[in-house]
Amino acid sequence: QVQLVESGGGLVQPGGSLRLSCAASASIFSFGAMGWYRQAPGNERELVARISSGGVTNYADSVKGRFTISRDIAKSAVYLRMNSLQPEDSAVYYCSAHRILDSTTYWGQGTQVTVSS
């Protein structure tokens, strides 16, 4: 079974930065893509950023230029660097991984990000 463990969330001031980490229990190459989603109360879960097994990235329009997704293959980890955080970025952030073998998306437990003054 695939396990994803997120960390790095917290409370920050507007304009601040956070770096989220997601450690996977399997090789990154097991997955067609890994990414970050977020869900705020009353909102739908939305894609924030993703990176394919080939290293291709894409981002939600709302975070382009501010967030950067990256990976460490040796550590089987993906990261989300979040800069210039705004209150609208407040949400639970979930790591996800889509496994090629069974075409199944796996989810971490989520980490809370709160941007508030």
C-alpha positions as a printed NumPy array, in Angstrom:
array([[  0.   ,   0.   ,   0.   ],
       [  1.1  ,   3.522,  -0.736],
       [  1.492,   5.892,   2.161],
       [  1.949,   9.625,   1.84 ],
       [  2.938,  11.742,   4.805],
       [  2.744,  15.52 ,   4.641],
       [  4.459,  17.995,   6.895],
       [  5.371,  21.644,   7.019],
       [  2.041,  23.328,   7.471],
       [  1.484,  26.027,  10.008],
       [  0.4  ,  29.558,  10.705],
       [  2.054,  32.373,   8.791],
       [  1.519,  36.053,   8.214],
       [  0.349,  37.322,   4.836],
       [  3.349,  37.603,   2.592],
       [  5.128,  34.823,   4.393],
       [  6.407,  31.512,   3.11 ],
       [  6.086,  27.849,   3.903],
       [  7.574,  24.692,   2.505],
       [  5.439,  21.589,   2.515],
       [  6.932,  18.135,   2.299],
       [  5.409,  14.849,   1.241],
       [  7.218,  11.59 ,   1.816],
       [  6.041,   8.614,  -0.2  ],
       [  6.471,   4.966,   0.679],
       [  7.225,   4.047,  -2.916],
       [  9.449,   5.293,  -5.676],
       [  8.349,   8.431,  -7.408],
       [  8.598,   6.49 , -10.635],
       [  5.725,   4.309,  -9.478],
       [  3.533,   7.305, -10.071],
       [  2.464,   9.02 , -13.22 ],
       [  2.244,  12.209, -11.23 ],
       [  2.436,  13.553,  -7.731],
       [  0.92 ,  16.75 ,  -6.589],
       [ -0.642,  18.98 ,  -4.042],
       [ -4.306,  19.738,  -3.599],
       [ -6.007,  21.97 ,  -1.116],
       [ -9.433,  22.313,   0.365],
       [-10.788,  25.191,   2.386],
       [-14.048,  25.019,   4.316],
       [-16.965,  25.369,   1.956],
       [-14.786,  24.963,  -1.103],
       [-14.11 ,  22.145,  -3.482],
       [-10.798,  20.396,  -3.354],
       [ -8.612,  21.955,  -5.994],
       [ -5.37 ,  21.128,  -7.666],
       [ -2.554,  23.398,  -6.57 ],
       [  0.447,  21.922,  -8.324],
       [  1.606,  18.673,  -9.798],
       [  4.726,  17.119, -11.207],
       [  4.769,  14.175, -13.567],
       [  7.198,  11.292, -13.465],
       [  9.002,  13.036, -16.298],
       [  9.346,  16.224, -14.289],
       [  6.705,  18.251, -16.071],
       [  4.975,  20.667, -13.728],
       [  1.733,  22.53 , -13.794],
       [  0.018,  24.901, -11.42 ],
       [ -3.312,  26.38 , -10.638],
       [ -3.624,  29.87 , -12.039],
       [ -4.066,  31.253,  -8.552],
       [ -0.613,  30.125,  -7.432],
       [  1.467,  30.561, -10.562],
       [  4.544,  32.588,  -9.853],
       [  4.251,  32.055,  -6.114],
       [  4.362,  28.301,  -5.575],
       [  6.952,  25.842,  -6.783],
       [  6.658,  22.078,  -6.771],
       [  9.805,  19.996,  -6.754],
       [ 10.937,  16.473,  -6.003],
       [ 13.77 ,  14.486,  -4.542],
       [ 13.865,  11.136,  -6.254],
       [ 16.293,   9.58 ,  -3.793],
       [ 14.064,  10.516,  -0.883],
       [ 10.819,   9.666,  -2.68 ],
       [  9.577,  13.072,  -1.688],
       [  7.837,  16.017,  -3.236],
       [  7.812,  19.539,  -1.936],
       [  5.751,  22.641,  -2.327],
       [  7.451,  25.943,  -1.745],
       [  4.848,  28.596,  -1.121],
       [  5.825,  32.243,  -1.267],
       [  3.826,  35.426,  -0.886],
       [  1.103,  33.586,   0.938],
       [ -2.301,  35.183,   1.084],
       [ -5.296,  34.51 ,   3.32 ],
       [ -6.97 ,  32.888,   0.328],
       [ -4.289,  30.218,   0.427],
       [ -5.504,  29.004,   3.804],
       [ -6.621,  25.413,   3.482],
       [ -5.774,  21.857,   4.283],
       [ -3.145,  20.796,   1.803],
       [ -3.087,  17.21 ,   0.647],
       [ -0.342,  15.339,  -1.071],
       [ -1.468,  12.998,  -3.809],
       [  0.143,  10.372,  -5.966],
       [ -1.361,   8.67 ,  -8.962],
       [  0.   ,   5.174,  -9.354],
       [  0.384,   3.941, -12.88 ],
       [ -0.007,   0.273, -12.075],
       [ -3.568,   0.426, -10.84 ],
       [ -4.553,   3.877, -12.036],
       [ -5.321,   4.82 ,  -8.444],
       [ -4.823,   8.139,  -6.729],
       [ -3.536,   7.997,  -3.174],
       [ -3.843,  10.733,  -0.601],
       [ -2.007,  11.878,   2.457],
       [ -3.689,  12.915,   5.666],
       [ -3.37 ,  16.616,   4.985],
       [ -1.531,  19.462,   6.634],
       [ -3.122,  22.727,   7.68 ],
       [ -1.909,  25.996,   6.247],
       [ -3.308,  29.143,   7.793],
       [ -2.408,  32.593,   6.53 ],
       [ -3.593,  35.262,   8.89 ],
       [ -2.457,  38.434,  10.554]])
